[in-house]
């Protein structure tokens, strides 16, 4: 606003007529030095809660996420207590979980097959005469285990690979990312099917197939995040202090880039369970007769055409509820970690 | 002649953290063709105030009170004929209603006398007739106030008011359709960052044409012609060529010229320029300000210029309001404000501007930051940052008064110089110890507290 | 750079990826445990030593691996994958006769996904936070959480078994565009499109919300444009640009779904062919099918990039 630099153009310099202005006596030090006024002495607390607590508080307020979490807890409970769990150690069997919530045994045929729901068999029976409710309850074990293990391993492979690719760049990056690009050319399920075709069926082969397909997503995600935090000050500082690369990556970079991975991994548990169920349905999952949700459904088409709706309905519903719950929790975590669009959650008002 | 009358405007945002009083009791006038500035740091509420004028406040924000009257008679008349169902004729109302009656209705609907006539200092138990007698309240005053719709005097959507030869548009009551006609056609806006204000996927020309097409009834070729013409006027070389360029093909300064072209394309009566040069570098800033000044002066358009930079105001404006924490703290003609600032905040803003050849040991910046507007400090909201603050400042909220006479702020008195500081109400024990010196041509010193 | 040069450059970039795809497909028969020749012997057959030697020679199994690859690639370029092991037909023929059914199903499903997903996403974004948004969010989550094969089975039960509106088995021996087949195709396409439309809707919504907060939206409104114009002309146009990329990913998703849905609805398609081949360990068919899918996806991504560059003037080619 100094006036001398606007004098070239009289029309613009409305205040140039009376010369230069100088203000004295506005002593900002007076504010810092004086005593606090009585009215201001209270309530200047409010130490900022740390990030994790804040995220948790936001999560707690998200009703649908809490509902999802409750459903998941319930399903884990069922999975654990559906049937006793035995481990064998040195040739002897130990029962580590003696409870049995499932009303019937799942691996022996009980009664005539294809019975509609009744008091004895609330979800009906399968064509082999097995109690579907018991199968669904025990099946939770397989589906949950597959989901958690496959996602865990995929994250365990994808994050380090992506982190290394992003941090070092150069040919390491090229090699990893080209592999990612090539694998991306195959749809998720098709690739998994092919891998199972090569490896053969079975629990661990299925996990292997899902992991080989699943890691690429995390590698891509973490690489992108790392590229964006790599130049941050704290990374530079760590480098300048002579920290080793490995410690820079895993101490400084990954923790800061991990939020989207957590969200992605949570949602992926749902996707993986769906994929596993599809493989089971196609007859490429676990051994036939295993009470895994998808595998129970593999005879679904025949059953449905003959009118035995309960054979498919209940195992399918179990999948829907589980995946829905996972998605609710995943969305909740995302909103909690990244609260950018919380403004404007009231009624929309766009004219 | 007056163009815009804003009275007691209050805009709030209902957020999770609480109610943000972004604009809290703002009143001012803009005359036809006048250049009015609103100055303050970021967060002072100036952008929200401007968006309120165009009713561009989205949820969770809301205009909760006050009146925004667009008083250009010709414009109001076109609206009256376009929206005949939304016209209020005060003369008819006057014939049918008695002000005492109406005030009585307001009182029985639960309003207090202070709500009805805020500045009159009425007692709580005042009756309708005593209110009318004391304040001289007329039917027109009631129509102008926000309570008109409450007593059924006017409809919620009646926004064109006619009183003899007087007519205005009440923006706060305007229908969506009327708002669209107003926006761009009569009040337009220049945005801060041209890079984000232009839609990247349409050509610059199309974005100008779009505005013209919306408001003027022209053939497609005439629309394009006009758009090219205005591109030329804002100083884009080869306008016919550049018409079909995309925004990213323009430099920052040219993008802002294009934004100005859009704002001026339909000959609005009022242009709101929201920090129009903040995103640009200094050399371009001067050019853009020149351009804005030239074009609006030539067309007799009024400007409301919003900025944090007192220097920009000095170059462009006739009168200025300084805002702090959602409220106006000083309103004055620009010369007065410069050579004789009255409010410590204004003085702080001025002293924090670096100058060439400055011999001061350090800049006296305003300490601290703008308070958050959910819970403003008690009393004078500037007191935590004011070097002259006293205990009294934390208790009493200073009203906006004439710095000479101490009378309450009258927005209609355009030449008045008002400020809200206890120094001008006689409640401050000490004195405002700043000193404004004008050197070079004249060496007259003007002191800051001559009214005491 | 002209558009033509840009497309050429982009095409060249896909060459290494395509090569990688062929390498992986080729290696399939070699990665699995055991002698590669085993996969060429029909299940249950017990060929003589001489016959095995003959097979080795025919498939160049005595050559070094890279020679085998190039010989295989040379044939693959002209879509020659030899004779199916389990059936008496050329692999290429088996695939090409079924391709139209899969294509029809996929296009139909993609159409449904876009027709529902995009408008629903726009509405949800504009009505963000209110009832409509909440309902569409739950619908989308349900759509994502429902296994497509299960949804297909439920639809078969309701419309085929209970209501009897449609047949539960596809019409046989009809051409692709036969009305009977098209009618039969409705349920599979709806099933397949549901999850896709849910995903598209969520993406469209978040993209719209991001765009709605941009300054050009306020500018468009300040010009006096009607809300509908602002949303359709300005916001949706920008959002669609980012959604195009995602739509390409949807093609992979739909191919996945087609494999399962063809099984659910007993349709003659490439997906079902591949599945049958896997159960019969008919590797030439699996290889050909997978390679074709890989190539289609690579080109779909290429197409998305090119469309993207058309839609977004900021892309410099
Ligand atoms: S009222 Fe007090 S605190 Fe406020 S500006 Fe005046 S002197 Fe400063």
Coordinates of N, CA and C in Angstrom, one line a residue, chain B residues 236-436:
Chain B
X236 N -7.0 -9.7 -24.2 CA -6.5 -10.9 -24.7 C -6.2 -10.7 -26.2
X237 N -4.9 -10.8 -26.6 CA -4.6 -10.6 -28.0 C -5.2 -11.7 -28.9
X238 N -5.5 -11.4 -30.1 CA -6.1 -12.4 -31.0 C -7.4 -13.0 -30.4
X239 N -8.3 -12.3 -29.9 CA -9.4 -12.9 -29.2 C -10.2 -14.0 -30.0
X240 N -10.3 -13.7 -31.3 CA -11.1 -14.7 -32.1 C -10.4 -16.1 -32.1
X241 N -9.0 -16.0 -32.2 CA -8.2 -17.2 -32.1 C -8.3 -17.9 -30.8
X242 N -8.1 -17.1 -29.8 CA -8.0 -17.6 -28.4 C -9.3 -18.1 -27.9
X243 N -10.4 -17.7 -28.5 CA -11.8 -18.1 -28.1 C -11.8 -19.6 -27.9
X244 N -11.2 -20.4 -28.8 CA -11.4 -21.8 -28.7 C -10.2 -22.5 -28.0
X245 N -9.4 -21.7 -27.3 CA -8.4 -22.3 -26.4 C -8.9 -22.8 -25.2
X246 N -8.3 -23.8 -24.6 CA -8.7 -24.3 -23.3 C -7.9 -23.5 -22.2
X247 N -8.5 -23.5 -21.0 CA -7.9 -22.7 -19.9 C -6.4 -23.0 -19.7
X248 N -6.0 -24.3 -19.8 CA -4.6 -24.6 -19.5 C -3.7 -24.0 -20.6
X249 N -4.3 -23.6 -21.7 CA -3.4 -22.9 -22.7 C -3.2 -21.4 -22.5
X250 N -3.8 -20.9 -21.4 CA -3.7 -19.5 -21.0 C -2.7 -19.4 -19.9
X251 N -2.0 -18.3 -19.8 CA -1.1 -18.1 -18.6 C -2.0 -17.6 -17.5
X252 N -1.5 -17.6 -16.3 CA -2.3 -17.2 -15.1 C -2.9 -15.9 -15.2
X253 N -2.2 -14.9 -15.7 CA -2.8 -13.6 -15.9 C -3.9 -13.5 -16.9
X254 N -3.7 -14.3 -18.0 CA -4.7 -14.3 -19.0 C -5.9 -15.1 -18.5
X255 N -5.7 -16.1 -17.7 CA -6.8 -16.8 -17.2 C -7.7 -15.9 -16.3
X256 N -7.0 -15.0 -15.5 CA -7.8 -14.1 -14.7 C -8.5 -13.1 -15.6
X257 N -7.9 -12.7 -16.7 CA -8.6 -11.8 -17.6 C -9.8 -12.5 -18.2
X258 N -9.7 -13.8 -18.4 CA -10.9 -14.5 -18.9 C -12.0 -14.6 -17.9
X259 N -11.6 -14.8 -16.6 CA -12.6 -14.8 -15.6 C -13.2 -13.4 -15.5
X260 N -12.5 -12.4 -15.6 CA -13.1 -11.0 -15.6 C -14.0 -10.9 -16.8
X261 N -13.6 -11.4 -17.9 CA -14.5 -11.3 -19.1 C -15.8 -12.0 -18.8
X262 N -15.8 -13.1 -18.2 CA -17.0 -13.8 -17.8 C -17.9 -12.9 -16.9
X263 N -17.2 -12.3 -15.9 CA -18.0 -11.5 -15.0 C -18.6 -10.3 -15.6
X264 N -17.9 -9.7 -16.6 CA -18.4 -8.5 -17.2 C -19.3 -8.7 -18.4
X265 N -19.4 -10.0 -18.8 CA -20.0 -10.3 -20.1 C -21.4 -9.9 -20.3
X266 N -22.2 -9.8 -19.2 CA -23.6 -9.5 -19.3 C -23.9 -8.1 -18.7
X267 N -22.9 -7.2 -18.6 CA -23.0 -5.9 -18.1 C -23.7 -5.9 -16.7
X268 N -23.2 -6.5 -15.7 CA -23.8 -6.5 -14.4 C -23.8 -5.1 -13.7
X269 N -24.6 -4.9 -12.7 CA -24.6 -3.7 -12.0 C -23.6 -3.7 -10.9
X270 N -23.3 -4.9 -10.4 CA -22.3 -5.0 -9.3 C -21.4 -6.2 -9.6
X271 N -20.1 -5.9 -9.5 CA -19.1 -7.0 -9.6 C -18.5 -7.2 -8.3
X272 N -18.5 -8.5 -7.8 CA -17.8 -8.8 -6.6 C -16.5 -9.4 -7.0
X273 N -15.4 -8.8 -6.5 CA -14.1 -9.4 -6.9 C -13.5 -9.9 -5.6
X274 N -13.4 -11.2 -5.5 CA -12.9 -11.9 -4.3 C -11.4 -12.1 -4.4
X275 N -10.6 -11.3 -3.8 CA -9.2 -11.5 -3.9 C -8.7 -11.7 -5.3
X276 N -9.0 -10.8 -6.2 CA -8.8 -11.1 -7.6 C -7.4 -11.3 -8.0
X277 N -6.5 -10.8 -7.2 CA -5.1 -10.8 -7.6 C -4.2 -11.6 -6.7
X278 N -4.8 -12.3 -5.7 CA -4.0 -13.0 -4.7 C -3.2 -14.1 -5.4
X279 N -3.8 -14.8 -6.4 CA -3.1 -15.9 -6.9 C -2.1 -15.5 -8.0
X280 N -1.9 -14.2 -8.2 CA -1.1 -13.8 -9.3 C 0.2 -13.1 -8.8
X281 N 1.2 -13.0 -9.7 CA 2.4 -12.3 -9.2 C 2.3 -10.8 -9.3
X282 N 3.2 -10.1 -8.6 CA 3.0 -8.7 -8.4 C 2.9 -7.9 -9.7
X283 N 3.7 -8.2 -10.7 CA 3.6 -7.4 -11.9 C 2.3 -7.5 -12.6
X284 N 1.7 -8.7 -12.5 CA 0.4 -8.9 -13.2 C -0.7 -8.3 -12.3
X285 N -0.5 -8.4 -11.0 CA -1.5 -7.8 -10.1 C -1.8 -6.4 -10.5
X286 N -0.8 -5.5 -10.7 CA -1.1 -4.1 -11.1 C -1.9 -4.0 -12.4
X287 N -1.5 -4.8 -13.4 CA -2.2 -4.8 -14.6 C -3.7 -5.2 -14.5
X288 N -3.9 -6.2 -13.7 CA -5.3 -6.7 -13.5 C -6.1 -5.7 -12.8
X289 N -5.5 -5.0 -11.8 CA -6.3 -4.0 -11.1 C -6.6 -2.9 -12.0
X290 N -5.6 -2.4 -12.8 CA -5.9 -1.4 -13.8 C -7.1 -1.7 -14.6
X291 N -7.0 -2.9 -15.2 CA -8.0 -3.4 -16.1 C -9.4 -3.3 -15.5
X292 N -9.4 -3.9 -14.2 CA -10.7 -3.9 -13.5 C -11.2 -2.5 -13.3
X293 N -10.4 -1.6 -12.9 CA -10.7 -0.3 -12.6 C -11.2 0.4 -13.9
X294 N -10.5 0.3 -15.0 CA -10.9 0.9 -16.3 C -12.2 0.4 -16.7
X295 N -12.3 -0.9 -16.8 CA -13.5 -1.5 -17.4 C -14.8 -1.1 -16.6
X296 N -14.7 -1.2 -15.3 CA -15.9 -0.9 -14.5 C -16.2 0.6 -14.5
X297 N -15.2 1.4 -14.4 CA -15.4 2.8 -14.5 C -16.1 3.2 -15.8
X298 N -15.6 2.7 -16.9 CA -16.2 3.0 -18.2 C -17.7 2.6 -18.2
X299 N -18.0 1.5 -17.6 CA -19.4 1.0 -17.7 C -20.3 1.3 -16.5
X300 N -19.8 2.1 -15.6 CA -20.5 2.5 -14.4 C -21.0 1.3 -13.7
X301 N -20.1 0.3 -13.6 CA -20.4 -0.8 -12.7 C -19.9 -0.5 -11.3
X302 N -20.6 -1.0 -10.3 CA -20.1 -0.9 -9.0 C -19.2 -2.2 -8.7
X303 N -18.2 -2.0 -7.8 CA -17.4 -3.1 -7.5 C -17.4 -3.3 -6.0
X304 N -17.5 -4.5 -5.5 CA -17.2 -4.8 -4.1 C -15.9 -5.7 -4.2
X305 N -14.9 -5.0 -3.7 CA -13.6 -5.7 -3.8 C -13.2 -6.3 -2.4
X306 N -12.9 -7.6 -2.4 CA -12.6 -8.2 -1.2 C -11.1 -8.5 -1.2
X307 N -10.4 -8.1 -0.1 CA -9.0 -8.4 -0.1 C -8.4 -8.3 1.3
X308 N -7.2 -8.9 1.4 CA -6.6 -8.8 2.7 C -5.5 -7.7 2.6
X309 N -5.4 -7.1 1.5 CA -4.3 -6.2 1.2 C -4.8 -4.8 1.1
X310 N -4.4 -4.0 2.1 CA -4.9 -2.6 2.1 C -4.3 -1.8 0.9
X311 N -3.2 -2.3 0.3 CA -2.7 -1.6 -0.8 C -3.6 -1.7 -2.0
X312 N -4.2 -2.8 -2.2 CA -5.1 -3.0 -3.3 C -6.3 -2.1 -3.2
X313 N -6.8 -2.1 -1.9 CA -8.0 -1.2 -1.7 C -7.6 0.2 -2.0
X314 N -6.4 0.7 -1.6 CA -6.0 2.0 -1.9 C -6.1 2.3 -3.4
X315 N -5.7 1.4 -4.2 CA -5.6 1.7 -5.6 C -7.0 1.7 -6.3
X316 N -7.9 0.9 -5.7 CA -9.2 0.8 -6.5 C -10.4 1.5 -5.8
X317 N -10.5 1.5 -4.5 CA -11.8 1.7 -3.8 C -12.0 3.2 -3.5
X318 N -13.3 3.4 -3.3 CA -13.8 4.7 -2.8 C -14.0 4.7 -1.3
X319 N -14.7 3.6 -0.9 CA -15.0 3.5 0.6 C -14.6 2.1 1.0
X320 N -14.3 1.9 2.3 CA -13.8 0.6 2.8 C -14.5 0.2 4.1
X321 N -14.8 -1.1 4.2 CA -15.2 -1.6 5.5 C -14.1 -2.6 5.9
X322 N -13.6 -2.5 7.2 CA -12.6 -3.4 7.7 C -13.4 -4.5 8.5
X323 N -13.2 -5.7 8.2 CA -13.9 -6.7 9.0 C -12.9 -7.5 9.9
X324 N -13.4 -7.8 11.1 CA -12.7 -8.7 12.0 C -13.6 -9.6 12.7
X325 N -13.3 -10.9 12.6 CA -14.1 -12.0 13.2 C -15.6 -11.9 12.9
X326 N -15.9 -11.7 11.6 CA -17.3 -11.7 11.2 C -18.0 -10.4 11.3
X327 N -17.3 -9.4 12.0 CA -18.0 -8.1 12.2 C -17.2 -6.9 11.5
X328 N -18.0 -5.9 11.1 CA -17.3 -4.7 10.6 C -16.7 -4.0 11.8
X329 N -15.4 -3.6 11.8 CA -14.8 -2.8 12.9 C -14.5 -1.4 12.5
X330 N -14.4 -1.1 11.2 CA -14.2 0.3 10.8 C -14.8 0.5 9.4
X331 N -15.6 1.5 9.2 CA -16.1 1.8 7.9 C -15.9 3.3 7.6
X332 N -15.2 3.5 6.5 CA -14.9 4.9 6.2 C -14.5 5.1 4.7
X333 N -14.6 6.4 4.2 CA -14.1 6.6 2.9 C -12.6 6.3 2.9
X334 N -12.1 5.9 1.7 CA -10.7 5.3 1.7 C -9.7 6.3 2.2
X335 N -9.8 7.6 1.8 CA -8.8 8.6 2.2 C -8.8 8.7 3.7
X336 N -9.9 8.7 4.3 CA -10.0 8.9 5.8 C -9.4 7.7 6.5
X337 N -9.7 6.5 5.9 CA -9.2 5.3 6.5 C -7.6 5.3 6.5
X338 N -7.1 5.8 5.4 CA -5.7 5.7 5.2 C -4.9 6.7 6.1
X339 N -5.4 8.0 6.0 CA -4.7 9.0 6.7 C -5.1 9.2 8.1
X340 N -6.2 8.6 8.4 CA -6.7 8.7 9.8 C -7.4 7.5 10.3
X341 N -6.7 6.4 10.3 CA -7.3 5.1 10.8 C -7.7 5.2 12.2
X342 N -8.9 4.7 12.6 CA -9.4 4.8 13.9 C -9.3 3.6 14.7
X343 N -9.5 2.4 14.1 CA -9.5 1.2 14.9 C -8.1 0.6 15.0
X344 N -7.8 0.1 16.2 CA -6.4 -0.5 16.3 C -6.2 -1.6 15.3
X345 N -7.2 -2.4 14.9 CA -7.0 -3.5 14.0 C -6.5 -2.9 12.6
X346 N -7.2 -1.8 12.2 CA -6.8 -1.2 10.9 C -5.4 -0.7 11.0
X347 N -5.1 -0.1 12.1 CA -3.7 0.4 12.3 C -2.7 -0.7 12.2
X348 N -3.1 -1.8 12.9 CA -2.2 -3.0 12.9 C -2.0 -3.5 11.4
X349 N -3.1 -3.6 10.7 CA -2.9 -4.0 9.3 C -2.0 -3.1 8.5
X350 N -2.1 -1.8 8.8 CA -1.3 -0.8 8.0 C 0.2 -0.9 8.4
X351 N 0.4 -1.1 9.7 CA 1.8 -1.1 10.2 C 2.5 -2.4 9.9
X352 N 1.7 -3.4 9.5 CA 2.4 -4.7 9.2 C 2.7 -4.8 7.7
X353 N 2.5 -3.7 6.9 CA 2.9 -3.8 5.5 C 4.4 -3.3 5.4
X354 N 5.2 -4.1 4.8 CA 6.6 -3.7 4.6 C 6.7 -2.7 3.6
X355 N 7.7 -1.7 3.8 CA 7.9 -0.7 2.8 C 9.3 -0.5 2.4
X356 N 9.5 -0.1 1.2 CA 10.9 0.1 0.7 C 11.4 1.3 1.5
X357 N 12.7 1.2 1.9 CA 13.3 2.4 2.6 C 12.8 2.5 4.0
X358 N 12.3 1.5 4.6 CA 11.7 1.5 5.9 C 12.9 1.6 6.9
X359 N 12.8 2.5 7.8 CA 13.9 2.6 8.8 C 13.5 2.0 10.2
X360 N 12.3 1.4 10.2 CA 11.9 0.8 11.5 C 12.8 -0.4 11.7
X361 N 13.1 -0.7 13.0 CA 14.0 -1.9 13.3 C 13.2 -3.2 12.9
X362 N 12.0 -3.3 13.1 CA 11.2 -4.5 12.7 C 9.8 -4.1 12.4
X363 N 9.1 -5.0 11.7 CA 7.7 -4.7 11.4 C 6.8 -5.0 12.6
X364 N 5.9 -4.1 12.9 CA 5.0 -4.3 14.0 C 3.8 -5.1 13.4
X365 N 3.9 -6.4 13.4 CA 2.8 -7.2 12.9 C 1.8 -7.3 14.0
X366 N 0.6 -7.7 13.6 CA -0.5 -7.9 14.7 C -0.2 -9.3 15.3
X367 N 0.1 -9.3 16.6 CA 0.4 -10.6 17.2 C -0.8 -11.5 17.2
X368 N -0.5 -12.8 17.3 CA -1.6 -13.8 17.4 C -2.3 -14.0 16.1
X369 N -3.4 -14.7 16.1 CA -4.2 -15.1 14.9 C -5.7 -14.8 15.1
X370 N -6.4 -14.7 14.0 CA -7.8 -14.6 14.0 C -8.4 -15.7 14.9
X371 N -9.3 -15.3 15.8 CA -10.0 -16.3 16.6 C -10.9 -17.2 15.8
X372 N -11.1 -18.4 16.3 CA -12.0 -19.2 15.5 C -13.4 -18.7 15.8
X373 N -14.3 -18.8 14.8 CA -15.5 -18.0 14.9 C -16.6 -18.8 15.6
X374 N -16.3 -20.0 16.2 CA -17.3 -20.7 17.0 C -17.5 -20.0 18.3
X375 N -16.3 -19.7 18.9 CA -16.4 -19.0 20.2 C -15.5 -17.8 20.2
X376 N -16.0 -16.7 19.8 CA -15.2 -15.5 19.8 C -14.9 -15.0 21.2
X377 N -13.8 -14.3 21.3 CA -13.4 -13.8 22.7 C -14.5 -12.8 23.2
X378 N -14.7 -12.8 24.5 CA -15.8 -11.9 25.0 C -15.4 -10.5 24.9
X379 N -16.4 -9.6 24.9 CA -16.2 -8.2 24.8 C -15.8 -7.8 23.4
X380 N -14.8 -7.0 23.3 CA -14.2 -6.7 21.9 C -13.5 -7.9 21.5
X381 N -13.9 -8.5 20.3 CA -13.3 -9.8 19.9 C -11.8 -9.6 19.5
X382 N -11.4 -8.4 19.4 CA -10.0 -8.1 19.0 C -9.1 -8.0 20.2
X383 N -9.6 -8.0 21.4 CA -8.8 -7.7 22.6 C -7.6 -8.6 22.8
X384 N -7.7 -9.9 22.5 CA -6.4 -10.7 22.7 C -5.2 -10.2 21.9
X385 N -5.5 -9.5 20.8 CA -4.4 -9.1 19.9 C -4.2 -7.6 20.0
X386 N -5.0 -6.9 20.7 CA -4.9 -5.4 20.7 C -3.9 -4.9 21.7
X387 N -2.9 -4.1 21.3 CA -1.9 -3.6 22.2 C -2.6 -2.6 23.3
X388 N -3.7 -2.1 23.0 CA -4.3 -1.1 23.9 C -5.4 -1.6 24.7
X389 N -5.6 -2.9 24.7 CA -6.7 -3.5 25.4 C -6.6 -3.4 26.9
X390 N -7.7 -3.2 27.5 CA -7.8 -3.1 29.0 C -8.8 -4.1 29.5
X391 N -9.0 -4.2 30.8 CA -10.0 -5.1 31.4 C -11.3 -4.8 30.8
X392 N -11.7 -3.5 30.6 CA -13.0 -3.1 30.1 C -13.3 -3.8 28.7
X393 N -12.3 -3.9 27.9 CA -12.4 -4.5 26.6 C -12.9 -5.9 26.6
X394 N -12.7 -6.6 27.7 CA -13.1 -8.0 27.7 C -14.5 -8.1 28.2
X395 N -15.1 -7.0 28.7 CA -16.4 -7.1 29.2 C -17.5 -6.5 28.3
X396 N -17.1 -5.4 27.7 CA -18.1 -4.7 26.9 C -17.8 -4.8 25.4
X397 N -18.8 -5.2 24.6 CA -18.6 -5.3 23.2 C -18.8 -3.9 22.6
X398 N -17.7 -3.3 22.0 CA -17.9 -2.0 21.5 C -18.8 -1.9 20.3
X399 N -19.8 -1.0 20.3 CA -20.6 -0.8 19.1 C -19.9 0.0 18.0
X400 N -20.4 -0.2 16.8 CA -19.9 0.6 15.7 C -20.4 2.0 15.8
X401 N -19.6 3.0 16.1 CA -20.1 4.4 16.3 C -19.3 5.4 15.4
X402 N -19.9 6.5 15.2 CA -19.2 7.6 14.5 C -18.0 8.0 15.4
X403 N -16.8 8.1 14.8 CA -15.6 8.4 15.7 C -15.6 9.8 16.1
X404 N -16.3 10.7 15.4 CA -16.4 12.1 15.8 C -17.5 12.3 16.9
X405 N -18.7 11.9 16.6 CA -19.8 12.2 17.5 C -20.1 11.1 18.5
X406 N -19.7 9.9 18.2 CA -20.0 8.8 19.1 C -21.5 8.3 18.9
X407 N -22.1 8.8 17.8 CA -23.4 8.3 17.5 C -23.4 6.9 16.8
X408 N -24.5 6.2 17.0 CA -24.5 4.9 16.4 C -24.3 4.9 14.9
X409 N -23.7 3.9 14.4 CA -23.4 3.7 12.9 C -24.7 3.8 12.1
X410 N -24.7 4.7 11.1 CA -25.8 4.8 10.2 C -25.3 4.5 8.8
X411 N -25.6 3.3 8.3 CA -25.0 2.8 7.1 C -25.3 3.8 5.9
X412 N -26.4 4.6 6.0 CA -26.8 5.5 4.9 C -25.9 6.7 4.9
X413 N -25.2 7.0 6.0 CA -24.4 8.2 5.9 C -23.0 7.8 5.3
X414 N -23.0 7.9 4.0 CA -21.8 7.4 3.3 C -20.5 8.0 3.6
X415 N -20.5 9.3 4.0 CA -19.3 10.0 4.3 C -18.8 9.8 5.7
X416 N -19.6 9.1 6.5 CA -19.3 8.9 7.9 C -18.0 8.1 8.1
X417 N -17.4 8.3 9.2 CA -16.2 7.5 9.6 C -16.5 6.8 10.9
X418 N -16.7 5.5 10.9 CA -17.2 4.8 12.1 C -16.2 3.7 12.5
X419 N -16.1 3.4 13.7 CA -15.2 2.3 14.2 C -15.8 1.7 15.4
X420 N -15.5 0.5 15.7 CA -16.0 -0.1 16.9 C -14.9 -0.4 17.9
X421 N -14.6 0.6 18.7 CA -13.6 0.5 19.8 C -14.1 1.3 20.9
X422 N -13.8 0.8 22.1 CA -14.3 1.5 23.3 C -13.7 2.9 23.4
X423 N -12.6 3.2 22.7 CA -12.0 4.5 22.8 C -13.0 5.6 22.3
X424 N -14.0 5.1 21.5 CA -14.9 6.1 20.9 C -16.3 6.1 21.6
X425 N -16.4 5.3 22.6 CA -17.6 5.4 23.4 C -17.3 5.9 24.8
X426 N -16.0 6.3 25.0 CA -15.6 6.8 26.3 C -15.4 5.8 27.4
X427 N -15.4 4.5 27.0 CA -15.2 3.5 28.0 C -13.8 3.0 28.2
X428 N -12.8 3.6 27.4 CA -11.4 3.2 27.5 C -10.7 4.2 28.4
X429 N -10.0 3.7 29.4 CA -9.3 4.5 30.4 C -8.1 5.1 29.7
X430 N -7.3 4.3 29.0 CA -6.1 4.8 28.4 C -6.4 5.4 27.1
X431 N -5.3 5.6 26.3 CA -5.5 6.2 25.0 C -4.9 5.3 23.9
X432 N -5.4 5.4 22.7 CA -4.8 4.6 21.6 C -3.6 5.3 21.2
X433 N -2.4 4.7 21.6 CA -1.2 5.4 21.4 C -0.5 5.3 20.1
X434 N -1.3 5.1 19.0 CA -0.6 5.1 17.7 C -0.6 6.4 17.1
X435 N 0.2 6.5 16.1 CA 0.5 7.8 15.5 C 0.6 7.5 14.0
X436 N -0.1 8.3 13.2 CA 0.0 8.1 11.7 C 0.6 9.4 11.2

